[in-house]
Rosetta silent file (secondary structure, phi, psi, omega in degrees, C-alpha in Angstrom):
SEQUENCE: MSIDSKTLVAGIKKYPVVAVSGLIAVGLLMALYFRGGKIDEQQIELARVSAESERYRSNISNSAQLQEQLAFLIQANDAVKNRAMDIEGLAQNLQYFYRLELETGVKYSDLRPAAKPPVRGAVTKGPAPVYVPLNYIVNVQGDFPQIILFLRRLEQGVYFCRVNSAVASNTGTGLTLNLNLDLLGIP
SCORE:     score description
SCORE:     0.000 S_00000001
   1 L     0.000  113.299  179.571  125.397   16.429   59.904 S_00000001
   2 L  -111.925  148.399  179.750  126.303   19.468   58.000 S_00000001
   3 L  -106.032  117.230  175.904  124.011   21.618   55.989 S_00000001
   4 L   -98.776  176.033 -174.232  125.433   22.735   52.733 S_00000001
   5 H   -67.530  -32.733  179.625  123.934   25.290   50.386 S_00000001
   6 H   -66.846  -42.344  179.841  122.364   22.687   48.073 S_00000001
   7 H   -66.428  -38.333 -179.781  120.478   21.058   50.939 S_00000001
   8 H   -66.127  -44.949  179.337  119.375   24.469   52.222 S_00000001
   9 H   -64.959  -38.568  179.652  118.077   25.589   48.811 S_00000001
  10 H   -65.457  -39.360  178.465  116.269   22.256   48.403 S_00000001
  11 H   -66.116  -38.032  179.608  114.595   22.679   51.827 S_00000001
  12 H   -68.111  -40.371  179.454  113.481   26.215   50.974 S_00000001
  13 H   -68.394  -34.057 -178.224  112.029   25.042   47.653 S_00000001
  14 H   -74.734  -37.480 -179.259  110.282   22.110   49.344 S_00000001
  15 L  -126.702   71.877 -175.629  108.791   24.254   52.199 S_00000001
  16 H   -67.421  -36.141 -178.536  108.581   27.866   50.881 S_00000001
  17 H   -65.891  -42.475  179.335  105.886   29.055   53.348 S_00000001
  18 H   -65.492  -41.045 -179.185  107.892   27.896   56.361 S_00000001
  19 H   -65.099  -45.580  179.738  111.062   29.484   55.002 S_00000001
  20 H   -65.932  -41.475  178.206  109.407   32.865   54.338 S_00000001
  21 H   -62.053  -40.554  177.544  107.669   32.759   57.737 S_00000001
  22 H   -62.923  -44.405  178.315  110.991   32.016   59.410 S_00000001
  23 H   -62.928  -41.954  178.940  112.694   34.958   57.658 S_00000001
  24 H   -64.294  -41.832  179.498  109.837   37.298   58.603 S_00000001
  25 H   -62.791  -43.004  177.834  109.980   36.106   62.222 S_00000001
  26 H   -63.388  -42.112  178.890  113.748   36.686   62.367 S_00000001
  27 H   -62.940  -43.038  179.035  113.282   40.149   60.816 S_00000001
  28 H   -66.288  -40.075  177.750  110.560   41.070   63.309 S_00000001
  29 H   -63.084  -39.941  178.400  112.633   39.850   66.260 S_00000001
  30 H   -66.346  -41.396  178.960  115.588   41.940   65.092 S_00000001
  31 H   -63.545  -42.568  178.926  113.365   45.023   64.671 S_00000001
  32 H   -63.914  -40.325 -179.785  111.892   44.501   68.127 S_00000001
  33 H   -64.997  -46.844 -176.248  115.337   44.096   69.654 S_00000001
  34 H   -73.545  -31.394  179.210  116.816   47.218   68.059 S_00000001
  35 H   -84.879  -17.037 -177.779  113.759   49.391   68.710 S_00000001
  36 H   -60.757  -31.250  179.514  113.314   48.091   72.268 S_00000001
  37 L   -72.371  -21.643 -177.886  116.061   50.376   73.577 S_00000001
  38 L   -90.151   -5.631 -178.092  114.266   53.452   72.254 S_00000001
  39 H   -63.599  -43.081  179.439  110.990   52.759   74.062 S_00000001
  40 H   -61.705  -43.093  178.897  112.167   54.457   77.276 S_00000001
  41 H   -63.121  -40.587 -179.428  113.307   57.533   75.344 S_00000001
  42 H   -68.945  -35.282  176.918  110.006   57.662   73.493 S_00000001
  43 H   -66.973  -38.547  176.827  108.029   57.359   76.733 S_00000001
  44 H   -64.182  -43.386  178.369  110.001   60.257   78.231 S_00000001
  45 H   -63.867  -40.759  177.842  109.338   62.329   75.101 S_00000001
  46 H   -63.027  -42.287  178.485  105.638   61.407   75.242 S_00000001
  47 H   -63.522  -40.322  179.417  105.442   62.481   78.904 S_00000001
  48 H   -64.866  -46.378 -179.509  107.133   65.805   78.092 S_00000001
  49 H   -66.320  -38.025  178.271  104.823   66.529   75.159 S_00000001
  50 H   -64.629  -42.316  178.427  101.773   65.495   77.210 S_00000001
  51 H   -64.454  -40.517  178.750  102.759   67.826   80.051 S_00000001
  52 H   -65.800  -41.347  178.665  103.308   70.682   77.615 S_00000001
  53 H   -67.310  -35.174  176.471   99.942   70.101   75.945 S_00000001
  54 H   -66.092  -38.019  176.806   98.259   69.991   79.365 S_00000001
  55 H   -64.723  -43.014  176.852   99.909   73.304   80.238 S_00000001
  56 H   -62.076  -43.622  179.755   98.639   74.818   76.972 S_00000001
  57 H   -62.040  -42.273  177.987   95.156   73.460   77.649 S_00000001
  58 H   -64.525  -43.312  178.323   95.232   74.948   81.151 S_00000001
  59 H   -62.251  -40.568 -179.898   96.461   78.309   79.841 S_00000001
  60 H   -66.094  -43.404  179.767   93.712   78.391   77.228 S_00000001
  61 H   -68.804  -34.643  178.881   90.997   77.584   79.770 S_00000001
  62 H   -74.289  -23.406 -177.876   92.392   80.140   82.246 S_00000001
  63 H   -87.148    3.644 -178.838   92.582   82.836   79.597 S_00000001
  64 H   -61.728  -35.651 -178.195   88.874   82.635   78.819 S_00000001
  65 H  -112.221   25.477 -174.540   88.149   85.523   81.216 S_00000001
  66 H   -63.367  -41.338 -178.820   91.482   87.278   80.922 S_00000001
  67 H   -64.660  -41.242  178.486   90.103   90.535   79.506 S_00000001
  68 H   -65.461  -41.245  179.567   87.506   90.837   82.287 S_00000001
  69 H   -66.271  -39.546  177.510   90.132   90.114   84.932 S_00000001
  70 H   -63.660  -43.757  178.491   92.515   92.672   83.425 S_00000001
  71 H   -62.278  -39.796  178.227   89.766   95.308   83.374 S_00000001
  72 H   -64.419  -43.477 -179.965   88.951   94.526   87.021 S_00000001
  73 H   -65.687  -38.573  177.165   92.614   94.820   88.059 S_00000001
  74 H   -64.289  -42.453  178.756   93.008   98.132   86.230 S_00000001
  75 H   -64.274  -42.952  179.320   89.869   99.440   87.922 S_00000001
  76 H   -65.273  -40.121  178.795   91.070   98.243   91.352 S_00000001
  77 H   -65.335  -39.456  176.893   94.512   99.809   90.805 S_00000001
  78 H   -64.335  -38.064  178.165   92.890  103.111   89.819 S_00000001
  79 H   -63.958  -39.047  177.897   90.759  102.974   92.978 S_00000001
  80 H   -67.754  -42.350  179.319   93.905  102.499   95.087 S_00000001
  81 H   -62.383  -34.440  178.451   95.680  105.351   93.285 S_00000001
  82 H   -68.981  -20.802  179.777   92.704  107.614   93.990 S_00000001
  83 L  -102.663   17.644  178.786   93.106  106.860   97.709 S_00000001
  84 L  -114.298  145.695  179.487   96.858  107.581   97.794 S_00000001
  85 E   -85.307  153.566  173.187   98.514  110.920   98.560 S_00000001
  86 E   -82.842  126.983 -175.030  101.006  112.659   96.329 S_00000001
  87 L   -69.603  -18.887 -179.166  104.347  112.664   98.161 S_00000001
  88 L   -94.021   -6.179 -178.965  105.242  116.075   96.789 S_00000001
  89 L   -95.110   65.614 -176.133  101.963  117.763   97.813 S_00000001
  90 H   -59.760  -44.358 -178.488  102.880  118.550  101.431 S_00000001
  91 H   -64.372  -42.304  179.001  100.422  121.450  101.747 S_00000001
  92 H   -66.827  -37.368  179.237   97.578  119.398  100.296 S_00000001
  93 H   -65.169  -42.627  178.654   98.491  116.468  102.543 S_00000001
  94 H   -68.553  -31.032  178.374   98.421  118.659  105.656 S_00000001
  95 H   -60.530  -34.046  176.745   95.102  120.141  104.498 S_00000001
  96 H   -59.406  -44.000  179.840   93.621  116.643  104.860 S_00000001
  97 H   -68.529  -36.756  179.456   94.565  116.625  108.545 S_00000001
  98 H   -67.704  -34.296  174.710   93.195  120.135  109.079 S_00000001
  99 H   -65.310  -40.235  176.819   89.852  119.049  107.582 S_00000001
 100 H   -61.854  -39.946  178.624   89.822  116.109  110.011 S_00000001
 101 H   -61.881  -44.153 -179.238   90.480  118.515  112.871 S_00000001
 102 H   -66.757  -41.739 -177.088   87.570  120.697  111.788 S_00000001
 103 H   -72.429  -33.607 -173.665   85.169  117.762  111.265 S_00000001
 104 H   -99.317  -19.142  179.372   85.949  115.914  114.509 S_00000001
 105 L    86.698    4.035  176.790   86.553  118.792  116.932 S_00000001
 106 L   -79.298  164.528  177.113   89.974  117.614  118.125 S_00000001
 107 E  -121.660  135.567  178.245   92.914  120.019  118.439 S_00000001
 108 E   -83.692  130.092  169.289   96.407  119.272  117.175 S_00000001
 109 E   -99.274  -20.277  176.414   99.265  119.806  119.563 S_00000001
 110 E  -156.625  130.438  176.505  101.739  118.406  116.999 S_00000001
 111 E  -147.084  112.794 -178.486  101.350  117.586  113.317 S_00000001
 112 E  -158.303  152.045  172.087  104.409  116.978  111.168 S_00000001
 113 E   -68.816  135.753 -175.705  105.869  114.615  108.615 S_00000001
 114 L   -87.283  -38.369 -177.819  108.157  112.198  110.440 S_00000001
 115 L  -131.954  145.253  179.502  110.435  111.053  107.648 S_00000001
 116 L   -73.055  128.339  178.324  111.340  112.655  104.374 S_00000001
 117 L   -67.085  156.742  179.981  109.767  110.733  101.484 S_00000001
 118 L   -61.155  145.454 -178.471  112.110  109.382   98.820 S_00000001
 119 L   -76.473  135.648  178.905  113.115  111.868   96.155 S_00000001
 120 L   -65.625  130.394  179.100  111.544  111.332   92.753 S_00000001
 121 L    86.903    4.142  179.335  114.182  110.135   90.292 S_00000001
 122 L   -69.279  149.190 -179.058  116.661  109.073   92.999 S_00000001
 123 L   -80.204  120.439  177.747  118.964  106.187   92.101 S_00000001
 124 L  -133.677  160.060  176.267  117.898  103.014   93.905 S_00000001
 125 L   -81.596  137.640  178.658  118.583   99.327   93.422 S_00000001
 126 L    83.847 -178.131 -179.175  115.753   97.436   91.779 S_00000001
 127 L   -72.018  152.793  178.887  112.550   98.805   90.325 S_00000001
 128 L   -68.398  140.429  179.882  111.041  101.974   91.733 S_00000001
 129 L   -69.545  146.908  179.068  108.240  101.300   94.217 S_00000001
 130 L   -77.106  -39.791 -179.816  104.719  101.995   93.034 S_00000001
 131 L  -127.485  147.370  177.723  103.565  103.168   96.462 S_00000001
 132 E  -131.970  150.673  176.626  105.512  104.602   99.397 S_00000001
 133 E   -81.463  137.822  172.797  104.477  105.270  102.994 S_00000001
 134 E  -104.989  110.210 -174.297  104.149  108.903  104.102 S_00000001
 135 E   -89.694  133.051  178.527  104.941  108.903  107.803 S_00000001
 136 E  -131.156  145.401  169.943  103.328  111.501  110.081 S_00000001
 137 E  -103.621  122.534 -177.260  103.520  112.265  113.786 S_00000001
 138 E  -130.062  123.361  173.640  100.104  113.416  115.007 S_00000001
 139 E  -118.662  120.453 -178.354   99.263  114.468  118.565 S_00000001
 140 E  -122.742  151.648  177.627   95.616  115.359  119.154 S_00000001
 141 E  -125.359  141.797  178.222   93.676  116.519  122.199 S_00000001
 142 E   171.809 -179.954  176.760   89.980  116.156  122.822 S_00000001
 143 L   -83.270  173.648 -172.383   87.394  114.228  124.754 S_00000001
 144 H   -57.818  -48.979  179.582   86.858  110.486  124.267 S_00000001
 145 H   -61.607  -34.971  178.253   84.101  110.651  121.588 S_00000001
 146 H   -66.322  -42.224  179.428   86.135  113.187  119.589 S_00000001
 147 H   -63.887  -44.550  179.360   89.256  110.990  119.701 S_00000001
 148 H   -63.843  -42.545  177.644   87.269  107.910  118.624 S_00000001
 149 H   -62.165  -39.970  177.590   85.611  109.885  115.807 S_00000001
 150 H   -61.216  -45.891  179.299   89.049  111.121  114.702 S_00000001
 151 H   -63.918  -40.635  177.927   90.405  107.548  114.588 S_00000001
 152 H   -62.639  -42.577  179.678   87.355  106.330  112.646 S_00000001
 153 H   -64.988  -35.806  175.665   87.757  109.109  110.107 S_00000001
 154 H   -64.067  -46.762 -177.153   91.422  108.194  109.698 S_00000001
 155 H   -67.004  -38.705 -174.860   90.581  104.520  109.171 S_00000001
 156 L  -106.125   15.874 -174.081   87.641  105.122  106.836 S_00000001
 157 L   -77.238 -172.146 -177.620   88.907  108.316  105.267 S_00000001
 158 L   -63.461  -38.300 -174.683   89.792  109.308  101.746 S_00000001
 159 L  -105.901  149.796  175.462   93.373  108.023  102.031 S_00000001
 160 L   -69.943  133.640 -175.400   94.658  104.630  103.122 S_00000001
 161 E  -133.429  140.195  174.025   96.070  104.903  106.639 S_00000001
 162 E  -128.212  124.034  178.509   98.082  102.561  108.860 S_00000001
 163 E   -87.652  116.920  179.788   98.593  103.385  112.519 S_00000001
 164 E   -81.006  -41.533  177.475  102.095  102.304  113.524 S_00000001
 165 E  -152.228  149.749  178.791  101.773  103.258  117.174 S_00000001
 166 E  -143.477  131.323  177.275   99.199  104.954  119.358 S_00000001
 167 E  -130.931  121.548  178.415   99.529  106.181  122.932 S_00000001
 168 E  -108.641  139.753  177.949   96.562  107.697  124.741 S_00000001
 169 E  -140.738  150.404  179.513   96.917  109.584  128.001 S_00000001
 170 E   -91.543  125.036 -178.752   94.522  111.425  130.284 S_00000001
 171 L  -101.628    2.183 -178.044   95.434  115.074  130.751 S_00000001
 172 L    95.482  -44.927  178.141   92.694  115.914  133.242 S_00000001
 173 L   -95.873   -4.484 -178.844   90.827  118.135  130.795 S_00000001
 174 L   165.411 -159.584  179.558   90.512  115.403  128.183 S_00000001
 175 E  -109.660  149.637  171.253   92.560  112.844  126.357 S_00000001
 176 E  -118.819  129.358  179.797   95.762  113.228  124.405 S_00000001
 177 E  -117.327  120.244  177.547   96.422  110.747  121.612 S_00000001
 178 E  -102.702  118.803 -177.377   99.937  110.444  120.180 S_00000001
 179 E  -118.713  141.429  166.210   99.945  108.699  116.797 S_00000001
 180 E  -118.248  113.290 -173.378  102.672  107.561  114.464 S_00000001
 181 E  -134.715  158.054  176.756  100.929  106.729  111.212 S_00000001
 182 E  -116.898  135.332  170.411  101.604  106.041  107.550 S_00000001
 183 E  -109.669  143.677 -179.449   99.475  107.222  104.678 S_00000001
 184 E   -71.002  127.954 -177.929   99.770  105.528  101.314 S_00000001
 185 E  -124.693  153.913  176.691  101.660  107.761   98.899 S_00000001
 186 E  -110.532  125.059  178.304  102.423  107.815   95.188 S_00000001
 187 L   -70.062    0.000    0.000  105.888  108.978   94.146 S_00000001
């Protein structure tokens, strides 16, 4: 049984709704087949765009208080700068220690900068540091309450201080405290 063109045309004329429905079904199946391979690519693209939009949404919600946070950080940075020593003001830096000596009643047996601070404008790798440590060797003599008061004033003083090492010894007439400490400095 062969189907020739006359029989086919006669069948289409006799059943036009079935013929058109068949053509539409074949067309839809072909469209589904050819577009089916692109579904994975489109899902990947949708996931990428969704992640990017979520990132934008997160950035927008996080930036609601950005100006207040920036003002707070600037204020905090200024507060830290106000509590840092100038690395080039050696006389002023030593004056701080002499005021501590006067206020606490201890006596210095040795007070000197331990390491030379970096030179301003020196060539270094990477960005210049914002803050540098100013290292001092401090040896003080006094009785126990004076030594404790001296340490408290260092810790709670005008400048940020970190004690690297401390050795206390009894000299018979009082205590001797040998300190190696860093003060926060601004180049």
